[in-house]
Amino acid sequence: VWLTTGLFSMIQIRVIDDITGSPRFWWITLPVLFGLGLATGSENVRVIDSVRGALLAVFRLLLPLFVVIAAVFLLALPFTGLTTIWATGYAAPLLLSTIVVGILFLNADLDDGERSVAYGRAREMVGALTSLLLPAFAALALHSLYLRIDQHGVTPERFLGVVAGCVMSAYVLAYASGVLLRGRNWANVARTANIALSAVVFLAAVLLHTPALDPVGWSVRNQVGRLLSGEVDPSEFDFAHLKLERGRLGHAALEELQRLERHPHIAAIREGVAGAFAANAKTRATPFAPTSLRGVAGLS
């Protein structure tokens, strides 16, 4: 869809851009395509099974390469230092992505326990080494998130990163403990851990939609707390962001700040709140599809 939109936009035919840029287009298209995918999968089980087998085979083939890359990276850290990692600004997402890839490849190697291929000594060592390396990446990712939060506060994205990092840490620690405690039987521990931790994933997914782990709520409380504690100067605080980007909770936080009676910088805070209430709402594009390829081109 994006390619079609970009091609016709180049020759000044905007009708495709108007259609695909409408949220209604995606509200209709995505459910239809999802339904067609389910119907195709249910009617062609053998095809889906063959594709799954081929994909798992590719992941198993890539696992040794992943282990080499991960091991070399960790061995290089004492010589390069960790400062270069924190200075990138994207260390946590990249490290978490590395963990996801490692878990994916490792579980492809384990298969489902019913049709697994012969588990040779070499494959067993590669899987065990993967399990022992992944906790180091989890520790680096969580520490990176801690540094960003300590410096700039909690955002919904960083909060979700912490939750994801904790869940991934539970997986990789379970795998590593299986290697250390059960030796050659670590694969059985990993399979059992997958089933047990699925309940943790489900619980986290539910709690993220409740006040207990609401990312926006945690972000608003943290940012306002940093303002009131003096950690952030009112002149540097983005009051309008609370109103425009944090919805009902951000609006409620601004109202509480407006009722504030005592604070060393109360005049500046009230001025910022008044400016935020006077700000105009932003126009947001649909998150499913850009109206053109400008966003994609900006990545290159």
Coordinates of C-alpha atoms in Angstrom, one line a residue:
V1 CA 0.0 0.0 0.0
W2 CA 2.8 2.4 0.9
L3 CA 4.6 1.6 -2.4
T4 CA 1.4 2.2 -4.4
T5 CA 0.8 5.5 -2.6
G6 CA 4.3 6.7 -3.2
L7 CA 4.4 5.7 -6.9
F8 CA 1.1 7.5 -7.7
S9 CA 2.0 10.5 -5.6
M10 CA 5.2 11.0 -7.7
I11 CA 3.0 11.6 -10.8
Q12 CA 0.6 13.9 -8.9
I13 CA -2.3 11.4 -8.7
R14 CA -3.4 12.0 -5.1
V15 CA -6.6 10.0 -5.0
I16 CA -4.6 6.9 -3.7
D17 CA -3.0 9.0 -1.1
D18 CA -6.4 10.3 0.0
I19 CA -7.9 6.8 0.3
T20 CA -5.0 5.1 2.1
G21 CA -4.6 8.1 4.4
S22 CA -8.1 7.7 5.7
P23 CA -8.5 5.8 9.0
R24 CA -11.7 4.2 7.6
F25 CA -9.6 2.5 4.9
W26 CA -7.6 0.7 7.6
W27 CA -10.5 0.0 9.8
I28 CA -12.1 -2.0 6.9
T29 CA -9.0 -3.4 5.3
L30 CA -7.1 -4.9 8.3
P31 CA -10.0 -6.9 9.7
V32 CA -10.8 -8.3 6.2
L33 CA -7.2 -9.3 5.6
F34 CA -6.9 -10.8 9.0
G35 CA -10.0 -12.9 8.4
L36 CA -8.7 -14.0 5.0
G37 CA -5.5 -15.1 6.6
L38 CA -7.3 -17.2 9.2
A39 CA -9.4 -18.8 6.5
T40 CA -6.4 -19.6 4.4
G41 CA -4.5 -21.0 7.3
S42 CA -7.4 -23.3 8.4
E43 CA -7.9 -24.6 4.8
N44 CA -4.2 -25.2 4.1
V45 CA -2.8 -26.7 7.2
R46 CA -0.1 -28.5 5.4
V47 CA 1.2 -25.4 3.7
I48 CA 1.3 -23.5 7.0
D49 CA 3.0 -26.4 8.6
S50 CA 5.6 -26.5 5.9
V51 CA 6.3 -22.8 6.1
R52 CA 6.6 -23.1 9.9
G53 CA 9.1 -25.9 9.5
A54 CA 11.2 -24.0 7.0
L55 CA 11.2 -20.9 9.2
L56 CA 12.3 -22.9 12.2
A57 CA 15.0 -24.4 10.2
V58 CA 16.3 -21.0 9.2
F59 CA 16.3 -19.8 12.8
R60 CA 18.2 -22.9 13.9
L61 CA 20.7 -22.2 11.2
L62 CA 21.1 -18.6 12.4
L63 CA 21.5 -19.5 16.1
P64 CA 25.2 -20.4 16.0
L65 CA 25.9 -17.1 14.2
F66 CA 23.9 -15.2 16.8
V67 CA 26.0 -16.9 19.6
V68 CA 29.2 -15.8 17.9
I69 CA 28.0 -12.2 17.5
A70 CA 26.7 -12.0 21.1
A71 CA 29.9 -13.5 22.5
V72 CA 32.2 -11.2 20.6
F73 CA 30.1 -8.2 21.6
L74 CA 30.3 -9.0 25.3
L75 CA 34.0 -9.8 25.1
A76 CA 34.6 -6.4 23.4
L77 CA 32.8 -4.4 26.2
P78 CA 35.8 -4.4 28.7
F79 CA 37.9 -2.8 26.0
T80 CA 35.4 -0.3 24.6
G81 CA 33.6 0.6 27.9
L82 CA 29.9 1.1 28.5
T83 CA 30.0 4.9 28.0
T84 CA 29.7 4.4 24.2
I85 CA 26.6 2.3 24.6
W86 CA 24.8 4.8 26.8
A87 CA 25.8 7.7 24.5
T88 CA 23.9 6.2 21.5
G89 CA 20.4 7.1 22.9
Y90 CA 19.0 3.8 21.6
A91 CA 20.9 1.3 23.6
A92 CA 17.8 -0.2 25.4
P93 CA 15.7 -0.8 22.3
L94 CA 18.6 -2.5 20.5
L95 CA 19.6 -4.6 23.5
L96 CA 16.0 -5.7 24.1
S97 CA 15.7 -6.6 20.4
T98 CA 18.8 -8.7 20.7
I99 CA 17.2 -10.6 23.6
V100 CA 14.0 -11.1 21.5
V101 CA 16.0 -12.5 18.6
G102 CA 18.0 -14.8 21.0
I103 CA 14.9 -16.1 22.6
L104 CA 13.2 -16.6 19.2
F105 CA 16.2 -18.5 17.8
L106 CA 16.7 -20.6 20.9
N107 CA 13.0 -21.7 21.0
A108 CA 13.2 -22.5 17.3
D109 CA 16.1 -24.8 18.2
L110 CA 14.0 -26.4 21.0
D111 CA 11.0 -26.8 18.7
D112 CA 7.8 -27.8 20.4
G113 CA 9.1 -30.9 22.1
E114 CA 7.0 -33.2 19.9
R115 CA 8.7 -33.1 16.5
S116 CA 12.2 -31.9 17.6
V117 CA 15.0 -33.2 15.5
A118 CA 17.9 -35.2 17.1
Y119 CA 19.5 -32.9 19.7
G120 CA 23.3 -33.4 19.1
R121 CA 26.1 -32.4 21.4
A122 CA 27.1 -29.4 19.3
R123 CA 23.5 -28.0 19.1
E124 CA 23.2 -28.6 22.9
M125 CA 26.3 -26.6 23.6
V126 CA 25.1 -23.7 21.3
G127 CA 21.8 -23.6 23.0
A128 CA 23.3 -23.7 26.5
L129 CA 25.8 -20.9 25.6
T130 CA 22.9 -18.8 24.2
S131 CA 21.1 -19.2 27.5
L132 CA 24.1 -18.1 29.5
L133 CA 24.8 -15.1 27.3
L134 CA 21.3 -13.6 27.2
P135 CA 21.2 -12.5 30.9
A136 CA 24.1 -10.1 30.3
F137 CA 22.1 -8.4 27.6
A138 CA 19.1 -8.2 29.9
A139 CA 21.2 -6.6 32.6
L140 CA 22.6 -4.0 30.1
A141 CA 19.2 -3.2 28.8
L142 CA 17.6 -2.6 32.2
H143 CA 20.6 -0.5 33.3
S144 CA 20.3 1.5 30.2
L145 CA 16.6 2.2 30.9
Y146 CA 17.5 3.1 34.5
L147 CA 20.0 5.7 33.3
R148 CA 17.5 7.3 30.9
I149 CA 14.8 7.4 33.5
D150 CA 17.1 8.8 36.1
Q151 CA 18.2 11.5 33.6
H152 CA 14.9 12.3 31.8
G153 CA 12.1 10.7 33.8
V154 CA 9.5 8.1 33.0
T155 CA 7.8 8.1 29.6
P156 CA 5.2 5.5 28.5
E157 CA 7.7 4.1 26.1
R158 CA 10.4 3.7 28.8
F159 CA 7.9 2.2 31.2
L160 CA 6.8 -0.3 28.6
G161 CA 10.5 -1.0 28.0
V162 CA 11.0 -1.7 31.7
V163 CA 8.0 -4.1 31.8
A164 CA 9.3 -5.8 28.6
G165 CA 12.8 -6.0 30.0
C166 CA 11.6 -7.6 33.3
V167 CA 9.5 -10.2 31.4
M168 CA 12.4 -11.0 29.1
S169 CA 14.8 -11.2 32.1
A170 CA 12.5 -13.8 33.7
Y171 CA 12.8 -15.9 30.5
V172 CA 16.5 -15.7 30.1
L173 CA 17.2 -16.2 33.8
A174 CA 15.0 -19.3 33.7
Y175 CA 17.0 -20.6 30.7
A176 CA 20.3 -19.9 32.3
S177 CA 19.3 -21.5 35.6
G178 CA 18.3 -24.6 33.7
V179 CA 21.8 -24.8 32.2
L180 CA 23.5 -24.2 35.5
L181 CA 21.3 -26.5 37.6
R182 CA 20.2 -29.2 35.2
G183 CA 23.2 -29.5 32.8
R184 CA 22.2 -31.5 29.7
N185 CA 18.6 -31.5 30.7
W186 CA 18.3 -27.7 30.4
A187 CA 16.1 -27.9 27.4
N188 CA 13.3 -29.5 29.5
V189 CA 13.6 -26.7 32.0
A190 CA 13.3 -24.1 29.2
R191 CA 10.2 -25.7 27.8
T192 CA 8.6 -25.8 31.3
A193 CA 9.6 -22.2 31.9
N194 CA 7.9 -21.2 28.7
I195 CA 4.6 -22.6 29.8
A196 CA 4.9 -21.1 33.3
L197 CA 6.0 -17.7 32.1
S198 CA 3.2 -17.5 29.6
A199 CA 1.0 -16.7 32.7
V200 CA 3.3 -13.9 33.6
V201 CA 3.1 -12.4 30.1
F202 CA -0.7 -12.6 30.2
L203 CA -0.8 -11.0 33.7
A204 CA 1.5 -8.2 32.5
A205 CA -0.6 -7.6 29.4
V206 CA -3.8 -7.3 31.5
L207 CA -2.2 -5.0 34.2
L208 CA -0.9 -2.7 31.5
H209 CA -4.5 -1.8 30.8
T210 CA -5.3 -1.1 34.5
P211 CA -4.2 1.8 36.8
A212 CA -1.6 -0.6 38.4
L213 CA 0.7 -0.6 35.4
D214 CA -0.8 2.1 33.2
P215 CA 2.2 3.5 31.3
V216 CA 0.6 7.0 30.9
G217 CA -0.3 7.1 34.6
W218 CA 3.3 6.2 35.7
S219 CA 4.7 8.8 33.3
V220 CA 2.5 11.6 34.4
R221 CA 3.1 11.0 38.1
N222 CA 6.8 10.7 37.6
Q223 CA 7.1 13.9 35.4
V224 CA 4.9 16.0 37.8
G225 CA 6.9 14.6 40.7
R226 CA 10.2 15.7 39.2
L227 CA 8.7 19.2 38.7
L228 CA 7.4 19.5 42.2
S229 CA 10.6 18.2 43.8
G230 CA 12.7 20.8 41.9
E231 CA 14.5 18.2 39.9
V232 CA 13.2 19.9 36.7
D233 CA 13.0 23.7 36.4
P234 CA 9.5 25.0 35.4
S235 CA 11.1 26.8 32.5
E236 CA 12.2 23.5 31.1
F237 CA 9.0 21.5 31.8
D238 CA 6.7 20.8 28.9
F239 CA 3.3 21.6 30.3
A240 CA 1.7 21.5 26.9
H241 CA 2.8 17.9 26.5
L242 CA 0.6 16.9 29.5
K243 CA -2.4 18.4 27.8
L244 CA -1.8 17.3 24.2
E245 CA -0.2 13.9 24.7
R246 CA -1.2 12.5 28.0
G247 CA -5.0 12.6 27.7
R248 CA -7.3 12.6 30.7
L249 CA -4.5 11.9 33.2
G250 CA -2.4 14.8 31.8
H251 CA -5.3 17.1 32.0
A252 CA -6.1 16.1 35.6
A253 CA -2.4 16.7 36.5
L254 CA -2.5 20.2 35.1
E255 CA -5.7 20.9 37.1
E256 CA -3.9 19.8 40.2
L257 CA -0.9 22.0 39.4
Q258 CA -3.3 24.9 38.8
R259 CA -4.7 24.4 42.3
L260 CA -1.2 24.4 43.8
E261 CA -0.9 27.0 46.6
R262 CA 2.7 26.6 47.9
H263 CA 5.8 26.0 45.9
P264 CA 9.1 28.0 45.4
H265 CA 8.3 28.4 41.7
I266 CA 4.5 28.6 41.9
A267 CA 4.3 31.6 39.6
A268 CA 6.2 29.9 36.9
I269 CA 4.2 26.7 37.3
R270 CA 0.9 28.6 37.0
E271 CA 2.1 30.4 33.9
G272 CA 3.1 27.1 32.3
V273 CA -0.3 25.6 33.2
A274 CA -2.1 28.6 31.7
G275 CA -0.1 28.3 28.5
A276 CA -0.8 24.6 28.3
F277 CA -4.6 25.1 28.6
A278 CA -4.4 27.7 25.9
A279 CA -2.5 25.4 23.5
N280 CA -4.3 24.0 20.5
A281 CA -4.6 20.2 20.0
K282 CA -2.3 18.6 17.5
T283 CA -3.5 16.9 14.4
R284 CA -2.5 13.3 14.4
A285 CA -2.2 11.0 11.4
T286 CA -3.4 7.4 11.6
P287 CA -0.7 5.1 13.1
F288 CA -1.4 2.4 10.6
A289 CA -0.2 4.1 7.4
P290 CA 1.6 7.3 6.5
T291 CA -0.2 9.4 3.9
S292 CA 3.0 9.4 1.9
L293 CA 6.5 7.8 1.9
R294 CA 8.0 10.9 3.4
G295 CA 8.2 9.2 6.8
V296 CA 9.9 6.2 5.3
A297 CA 12.3 8.3 3.3
G298 CA 13.3 10.1 6.5
L299 CA 14.8 6.9 7.8
S300 CA 17.5 6.7 5.1

